[in-house]
Amino acid sequence: MDHAYRGSIVAAIAAGLLVLPFTAYADDPAPGSSQGGKPGPAATADVKITTELPKQISVDNSTEKTDLTAKIANSGSKDSGPVTLMVVGFDGMRITGVQGCAKIPDDKLPAGSNSGYACAVDKLEAGKARTYQVTASFDLQKTGKICLPVTEGKTDKLLWQQGPVPFGTSKPTPNAPDTPLLLGTDNVPFGPDKPPAVDELPRTGPSDAAVPLGLFALTLLAIGGTGIWWTTQQKSGRP
């Protein structure tokens, strides 16, 4: 990668980190789930990284806006060292912000995704968790998915990946103030030409169209994680 290109990417990532507040250690206030998650090839017994998403979110029917809490946890016996958490949107679900994280440029997103943020975590101690407030939009006339991959530092070593897992409902509520969406359920779109479905049980579990484990981790780390860790090391004086 030439210096001019790397500099432009680092500048974009650094700007995102500077204007956003940092997240704090906390517990997810809503019930969380690791549904659709799987350890990556680099996972070890002493560092057990997982992520969680809420089991249910609510989308405003007029604005199609929603928010949720993404959690990263270490249930291993030693600290994780530097890791990168990414929050990526697919189809009708677009990630519009992640507290304390840097936006991945649109032209550098992996194929199939529409938005994403990269979060640099200096280390996650054993038994600790960190939460990130996520804002998003959800086009209720489409299906929507979210994915949380975690890699080791600035490398392409995948520790964990949750998703892409869908949020959705089989019983749309177009006349209500909002629509509740369940994790692991494919959304039934509604609109002028798509009347709400009736008497259909929610389908749960990983989507059939799920991206294979680690398919886009390399891409994200190349443009997001590397820039974040490179910037962090430069500021701290590390070589």
mmCIF file of C-alpha atoms in Angstrom:
data_model
loop_
_atom_site.group_PDB
_atom_site.id
_atom_site.type_symbol
_atom_site.label_atom_id
_atom_site.label_comp_id
_atom_site.label_asym_id
_atom_site.label_seq_id
_atom_site.Cartn_x
_atom_site.Cartn_y
_atom_site.Cartn_z
ATOM 1 C CA MET A 1 0.000 0.000 0.000
ATOM 2 C CA ASP A 2 1.539 3.379 -1.030
ATOM 3 C CA HIS A 3 2.001 6.095 1.585
ATOM 4 C CA ALA A 4 -0.530 8.536 0.063
ATOM 5 C CA TYR A 5 -3.297 5.916 0.013
ATOM 6 C CA ARG A 6 -2.504 4.723 3.529
ATOM 7 C CA GLY A 7 -2.430 8.302 4.744
ATOM 8 C CA SER A 8 -5.894 9.068 3.366
ATOM 9 C CA ILE A 9 -7.405 5.986 4.977
ATOM 10 C CA VAL A 10 -5.689 6.637 8.312
ATOM 11 C CA ALA A 11 -6.895 10.243 8.265
ATOM 12 C CA ALA A 12 -10.482 9.155 7.704
ATOM 13 C CA ILE A 13 -10.336 6.559 10.474
ATOM 14 C CA ALA A 14 -8.583 8.917 12.896
ATOM 15 C CA ALA A 15 -11.147 11.647 12.285
ATOM 16 C CA GLY A 16 -13.921 9.253 13.157
ATOM 17 C CA LEU A 17 -12.222 8.290 16.393
ATOM 18 C CA LEU A 18 -11.624 11.887 17.421
ATOM 19 C CA VAL A 19 -15.188 13.135 17.062
ATOM 20 C CA LEU A 20 -16.954 10.217 18.714
ATOM 21 C CA PRO A 21 -17.061 9.587 22.478
ATOM 22 C CA PHE A 22 -15.417 6.499 23.885
ATOM 23 C CA THR A 23 -17.514 3.601 25.092
ATOM 24 C CA ALA A 24 -17.483 2.364 28.671
ATOM 25 C CA TYR A 25 -17.515 -1.014 30.314
ATOM 26 C CA ALA A 26 -21.094 -1.940 31.098
ATOM 27 C CA ASP A 27 -23.654 -4.663 30.936
ATOM 28 C CA ASP A 28 -26.181 -4.775 28.122
ATOM 29 C CA PRO A 29 -29.443 -3.498 29.656
ATOM 30 C CA ALA A 30 -31.501 -5.716 27.331
ATOM 31 C CA PRO A 31 -31.303 -9.512 27.056
ATOM 32 C CA GLY A 32 -28.474 -10.404 24.701
ATOM 33 C CA SER A 33 -27.741 -13.359 22.474
ATOM 34 C CA SER A 34 -24.760 -14.794 20.591
ATOM 35 C CA GLN A 35 -27.098 -16.448 18.082
ATOM 36 C CA GLY A 36 -25.448 -16.911 14.722
ATOM 37 C CA GLY A 37 -21.977 -16.652 16.285
ATOM 38 C CA LYS A 38 -19.010 -18.965 15.822
ATOM 39 C CA PRO A 39 -15.367 -18.949 17.021
ATOM 40 C CA GLY A 40 -12.837 -18.165 14.319
ATOM 41 C CA PRO A 41 -9.710 -20.130 13.382
ATOM 42 C CA ALA A 42 -7.573 -17.974 15.703
ATOM 43 C CA ALA A 43 -9.731 -18.602 18.810
ATOM 44 C CA THR A 44 -7.867 -20.046 21.811
ATOM 45 C CA ALA A 45 -8.894 -21.725 25.054
ATOM 46 C CA ASP A 46 -7.507 -18.954 27.292
ATOM 47 C CA VAL A 47 -8.981 -16.041 25.300
ATOM 48 C CA LYS A 48 -12.657 -16.690 24.549
ATOM 49 C CA ILE A 49 -14.040 -13.732 22.651
ATOM 50 C CA THR A 50 -17.764 -13.599 21.922
ATOM 51 C CA THR A 51 -20.271 -10.935 20.930
ATOM 52 C CA GLU A 52 -23.927 -10.402 21.742
ATOM 53 C CA LEU A 53 -26.831 -8.590 20.129
ATOM 54 C CA PRO A 54 -30.239 -7.819 21.650
ATOM 55 C CA LYS A 55 -32.853 -10.516 21.155
ATOM 56 C CA GLN A 56 -35.290 -7.806 20.070
ATOM 57 C CA ILE A 57 -35.076 -4.301 18.656
ATOM 58 C CA SER A 58 -37.796 -1.807 17.760
ATOM 59 C CA VAL A 59 -37.949 0.160 14.506
ATOM 60 C CA ASP A 60 -39.856 3.457 14.298
ATOM 61 C CA ASN A 61 -42.362 3.009 11.461
ATOM 62 C CA SER A 62 -42.228 6.669 10.422
ATOM 63 C CA THR A 63 -38.462 7.248 10.463
ATOM 64 C CA GLU A 64 -37.271 3.618 10.133
ATOM 65 C CA LYS A 65 -34.644 4.398 12.769
ATOM 66 C CA THR A 66 -33.550 2.026 15.503
ATOM 67 C CA ASP A 67 -30.799 1.610 18.078
ATOM 68 C CA LEU A 68 -29.216 -1.331 19.829
ATOM 69 C CA THR A 69 -26.308 -2.354 22.038
ATOM 70 C CA ALA A 70 -23.502 -4.519 20.693
ATOM 71 C CA LYS A 71 -21.437 -6.347 23.305
ATOM 72 C CA ILE A 72 -17.990 -7.908 23.113
ATOM 73 C CA ALA A 73 -16.930 -10.172 25.986
ATOM 74 C CA ASN A 74 -13.938 -12.258 27.053
ATOM 75 C CA SER A 75 -14.832 -15.366 29.035
ATOM 76 C CA GLY A 76 -11.287 -16.737 28.896
ATOM 77 C CA SER A 77 -8.608 -16.864 31.568
ATOM 78 C CA LYS A 78 -6.323 -14.069 30.300
ATOM 79 C CA ASP A 79 -6.705 -10.680 28.654
ATOM 80 C CA SER A 80 -7.210 -10.516 24.934
ATOM 81 C CA GLY A 81 -4.590 -7.991 23.974
ATOM 82 C CA PRO A 82 -5.557 -5.589 21.153
ATOM 83 C CA VAL A 83 -8.588 -6.664 19.126
ATOM 84 C CA THR A 84 -10.815 -5.032 16.520
ATOM 85 C CA LEU A 85 -14.607 -5.320 16.642
ATOM 86 C CA MET A 86 -16.536 -4.518 13.482
ATOM 87 C CA VAL A 87 -20.255 -3.780 13.106
ATOM 88 C CA VAL A 88 -21.471 -4.269 9.537
ATOM 89 C CA GLY A 89 -24.924 -3.868 7.968
ATOM 90 C CA PHE A 90 -26.482 -5.804 5.097
ATOM 91 C CA ASP A 91 -29.541 -5.415 2.873
ATOM 92 C CA GLY A 92 -32.244 -3.288 4.548
ATOM 93 C CA MET A 93 -30.230 -2.713 7.737
ATOM 94 C CA ARG A 94 -27.776 0.191 7.529
ATOM 95 C CA ILE A 95 -25.428 1.036 10.420
ATOM 96 C CA THR A 96 -25.410 4.812 10.894
ATOM 97 C CA GLY A 97 -23.172 5.106 13.944
ATOM 98 C CA VAL A 98 -21.247 3.175 16.584
ATOM 99 C CA GLN A 99 -20.134 5.035 19.702
ATOM 100 C CA GLY A 100 -16.366 5.516 19.856
ATOM 101 C CA CYS A 101 -15.709 3.770 16.525
ATOM 102 C CA ALA A 102 -14.595 4.829 13.049
ATOM 103 C CA LYS A 103 -16.715 4.588 9.906
ATOM 104 C CA ILE A 104 -15.444 2.340 7.149
ATOM 105 C CA PRO A 105 -15.452 4.313 3.867
ATOM 106 C CA ASP A 106 -18.318 3.278 1.585
ATOM 107 C CA ASP A 107 -16.037 2.414 -1.315
ATOM 108 C CA LYS A 108 -14.002 0.081 0.926
ATOM 109 C CA LEU A 109 -16.876 -1.980 2.296
ATOM 110 C CA PRO A 110 -16.924 -5.697 1.484
ATOM 111 C CA ALA A 111 -19.223 -6.923 -1.273
ATOM 112 C CA GLY A 112 -22.794 -7.331 -0.138
ATOM 113 C CA SER A 113 -22.620 -4.918 2.815
ATOM 114 C CA ASN A 114 -23.884 -1.338 2.863
ATOM 115 C CA SER A 115 -22.277 0.168 5.971
ATOM 116 C CA GLY A 116 -19.801 -0.592 8.719
ATOM 117 C CA TYR A 117 -17.755 0.692 11.642
ATOM 118 C CA ALA A 118 -14.453 -0.526 13.106
ATOM 119 C CA CYS A 119 -13.825 -0.364 16.864
ATOM 120 C CA ALA A 120 -10.301 -0.555 18.304
ATOM 121 C CA VAL A 121 -10.180 -2.311 21.690
ATOM 122 C CA ASP A 122 -6.818 -1.967 23.452
ATOM 123 C CA LYS A 123 -7.460 -5.094 25.494
ATOM 124 C CA LEU A 124 -10.317 -6.973 27.095
ATOM 125 C CA GLU A 125 -9.502 -8.448 30.475
ATOM 126 C CA ALA A 126 -10.595 -11.951 31.417
ATOM 127 C CA GLY A 127 -14.205 -11.987 32.549
ATOM 128 C CA LYS A 128 -14.865 -8.454 31.285
ATOM 129 C CA ALA A 129 -17.199 -7.095 28.623
ATOM 130 C CA ARG A 130 -17.510 -3.847 26.722
ATOM 131 C CA THR A 131 -20.637 -2.438 25.100
ATOM 132 C CA TYR A 132 -21.110 -0.114 22.145
ATOM 133 C CA GLN A 133 -24.207 1.927 21.377
ATOM 134 C CA VAL A 134 -25.230 1.390 17.764
ATOM 135 C CA THR A 135 -27.644 3.476 15.706
ATOM 136 C CA ALA A 136 -29.122 2.111 12.509
ATOM 137 C CA SER A 137 -31.880 2.421 9.964
ATOM 138 C CA PHE A 138 -34.021 -0.498 8.846
ATOM 139 C CA ASP A 139 -36.007 -0.472 5.614
ATOM 140 C CA LEU A 140 -39.088 -2.426 6.651
ATOM 141 C CA GLN A 141 -39.860 -3.183 3.009
ATOM 142 C CA LYS A 142 -36.729 -5.308 2.904
ATOM 143 C CA THR A 143 -34.939 -7.974 4.912
ATOM 144 C CA GLY A 144 -31.954 -6.856 6.994
ATOM 145 C CA LYS A 145 -28.872 -8.398 8.602
ATOM 146 C CA ILE A 146 -26.014 -7.404 10.887
ATOM 147 C CA CYS A 147 -22.587 -8.950 11.427
ATOM 148 C CA LEU A 148 -20.036 -8.633 14.268
ATOM 149 C CA PRO A 149 -16.587 -10.043 13.420
ATOM 150 C CA VAL A 150 -13.681 -9.728 15.888
ATOM 151 C CA THR A 151 -10.052 -9.988 14.813
ATOM 152 C CA GLU A 152 -6.747 -10.003 16.650
ATOM 153 C CA GLY A 153 -5.145 -6.554 16.672
ATOM 154 C CA LYS A 154 -4.401 -5.325 13.157
ATOM 155 C CA THR A 155 -4.087 -8.811 11.717
ATOM 156 C CA ASP A 156 -6.498 -10.935 9.710
ATOM 157 C CA LYS A 157 -6.701 -13.549 12.496
ATOM 158 C CA LEU A 158 -10.396 -14.072 13.099
ATOM 159 C CA LEU A 159 -11.294 -14.727 16.744
ATOM 160 C CA TRP A 160 -15.080 -14.688 16.430
ATOM 161 C CA GLN A 161 -17.857 -13.809 14.004
ATOM 162 C CA GLN A 162 -21.551 -13.359 14.738
ATOM 163 C CA GLY A 163 -23.659 -13.339 11.614
ATOM 164 C CA PRO A 164 -24.604 -12.008 9.220
ATOM 165 C CA VAL A 165 -27.716 -12.711 11.293
ATOM 166 C CA PRO A 166 -31.136 -11.288 10.414
ATOM 167 C CA PHE A 167 -33.517 -9.132 12.393
ATOM 168 C CA GLY A 168 -37.150 -9.335 11.400
ATOM 169 C CA THR A 169 -40.761 -10.238 12.035
ATOM 170 C CA SER A 170 -43.327 -12.422 10.303
ATOM 171 C CA LYS A 171 -46.138 -10.135 11.527
ATOM 172 C CA PRO A 172 -45.528 -6.553 10.280
ATOM 173 C CA THR A 173 -47.303 -3.724 12.102
ATOM 174 C CA PRO A 174 -47.509 -0.893 9.521
ATOM 175 C CA ASN A 175 -50.255 0.961 11.423
ATOM 176 C CA ALA A 176 -48.465 0.912 14.780
ATOM 177 C CA PRO A 177 -45.886 3.474 16.000
ATOM 178 C CA ASP A 178 -43.096 0.926 15.721
ATOM 179 C CA THR A 179 -42.306 -2.612 14.629
ATOM 180 C CA PRO A 180 -40.525 -5.060 16.964
ATOM 181 C CA LEU A 181 -37.907 -7.188 15.182
ATOM 182 C CA LEU A 182 -36.513 -10.444 16.571
ATOM 183 C CA LEU A 183 -32.915 -11.585 16.213
ATOM 184 C CA GLY A 184 -32.573 -14.606 13.952
ATOM 185 C CA THR A 185 -35.876 -13.995 12.172
ATOM 186 C CA ASP A 186 -36.135 -13.151 8.479
ATOM 187 C CA ASN A 187 -38.200 -10.006 8.001
ATOM 188 C CA VAL A 188 -41.436 -10.148 6.003
ATOM 189 C CA PRO A 189 -41.441 -6.860 4.069
ATOM 190 C CA PHE A 190 -44.590 -4.770 3.908
ATOM 191 C CA GLY A 191 -45.597 -1.918 1.659
ATOM 192 C CA PRO A 192 -48.203 -0.907 -0.950
ATOM 193 C CA ASP A 193 -47.466 -4.009 -3.016
ATOM 194 C CA LYS A 194 -46.489 -6.243 -0.108
ATOM 195 C CA PRO A 195 -49.374 -6.826 2.319
ATOM 196 C CA PRO A 196 -48.499 -8.135 5.798
ATOM 197 C CA ALA A 197 -48.302 -11.893 6.161
ATOM 198 C CA VAL A 198 -50.635 -13.602 8.628
ATOM 199 C CA ASP A 199 -50.508 -16.767 10.720
ATOM 200 C CA GLU A 200 -46.840 -17.439 10.014
ATOM 201 C CA LEU A 201 -44.479 -18.455 12.769
ATOM 202 C CA PRO A 202 -41.131 -16.614 12.969
ATOM 203 C CA ARG A 203 -38.194 -18.416 11.420
ATOM 204 C CA THR A 204 -35.167 -18.366 13.672
ATOM 205 C CA GLY A 205 -31.549 -19.337 13.272
ATOM 206 C CA PRO A 206 -28.701 -18.243 10.996
ATOM 207 C CA SER A 207 -29.742 -16.998 7.579
ATOM 208 C CA ASP A 208 -29.325 -19.367 4.639
ATOM 209 C CA ALA A 209 -27.527 -16.557 2.860
ATOM 210 C CA ALA A 210 -25.001 -16.043 5.647
ATOM 211 C CA VAL A 211 -21.563 -14.986 4.503
ATOM 212 C CA PRO A 212 -18.978 -17.714 5.182
ATOM 213 C CA LEU A 213 -16.918 -17.210 8.311
ATOM 214 C CA GLY A 214 -14.221 -14.609 7.764
ATOM 215 C CA LEU A 215 -15.121 -13.809 4.148
ATOM 216 C CA PHE A 216 -14.905 -10.055 4.660
ATOM 217 C CA ALA A 217 -12.630 -9.861 7.719
ATOM 218 C CA LEU A 218 -9.553 -9.420 5.547
ATOM 219 C CA THR A 219 -11.128 -6.523 3.669
ATOM 220 C CA LEU A 220 -12.241 -4.719 6.807
ATOM 221 C CA LEU A 221 -8.909 -5.092 8.531
ATOM 222 C CA ALA A 222 -7.033 -3.903 5.484
ATOM 223 C CA ILE A 223 -8.862 -0.559 5.474
ATOM 224 C CA GLY A 224 -10.224 -0.185 8.983
ATOM 225 C CA GLY A 225 -8.336 -2.131 11.598
ATOM 226 C CA THR A 226 -4.895 -1.384 10.181
ATOM 227 C CA GLY A 227 -5.625 2.336 10.080
ATOM 228 C CA ILE A 228 -6.937 2.345 13.635
ATOM 229 C CA TRP A 229 -4.027 0.420 15.122
ATOM 230 C CA TRP A 230 -1.472 2.307 13.029
ATOM 231 C CA THR A 231 -2.892 5.611 14.312
ATOM 232 C CA THR A 232 -2.994 4.366 17.907
ATOM 233 C CA GLN A 233 0.613 3.182 17.799
ATOM 234 C CA GLN A 234 1.814 6.439 16.267
ATOM 235 C CA LYS A 235 0.113 8.465 19.018
ATOM 236 C CA SER A 236 1.543 6.293 21.761
ATOM 237 C CA GLY A 237 5.031 6.404 20.328
ATOM 238 C CA ARG A 238 5.224 2.687 19.679
ATOM 239 C CA PRO A 239 7.163 1.639 16.562
#
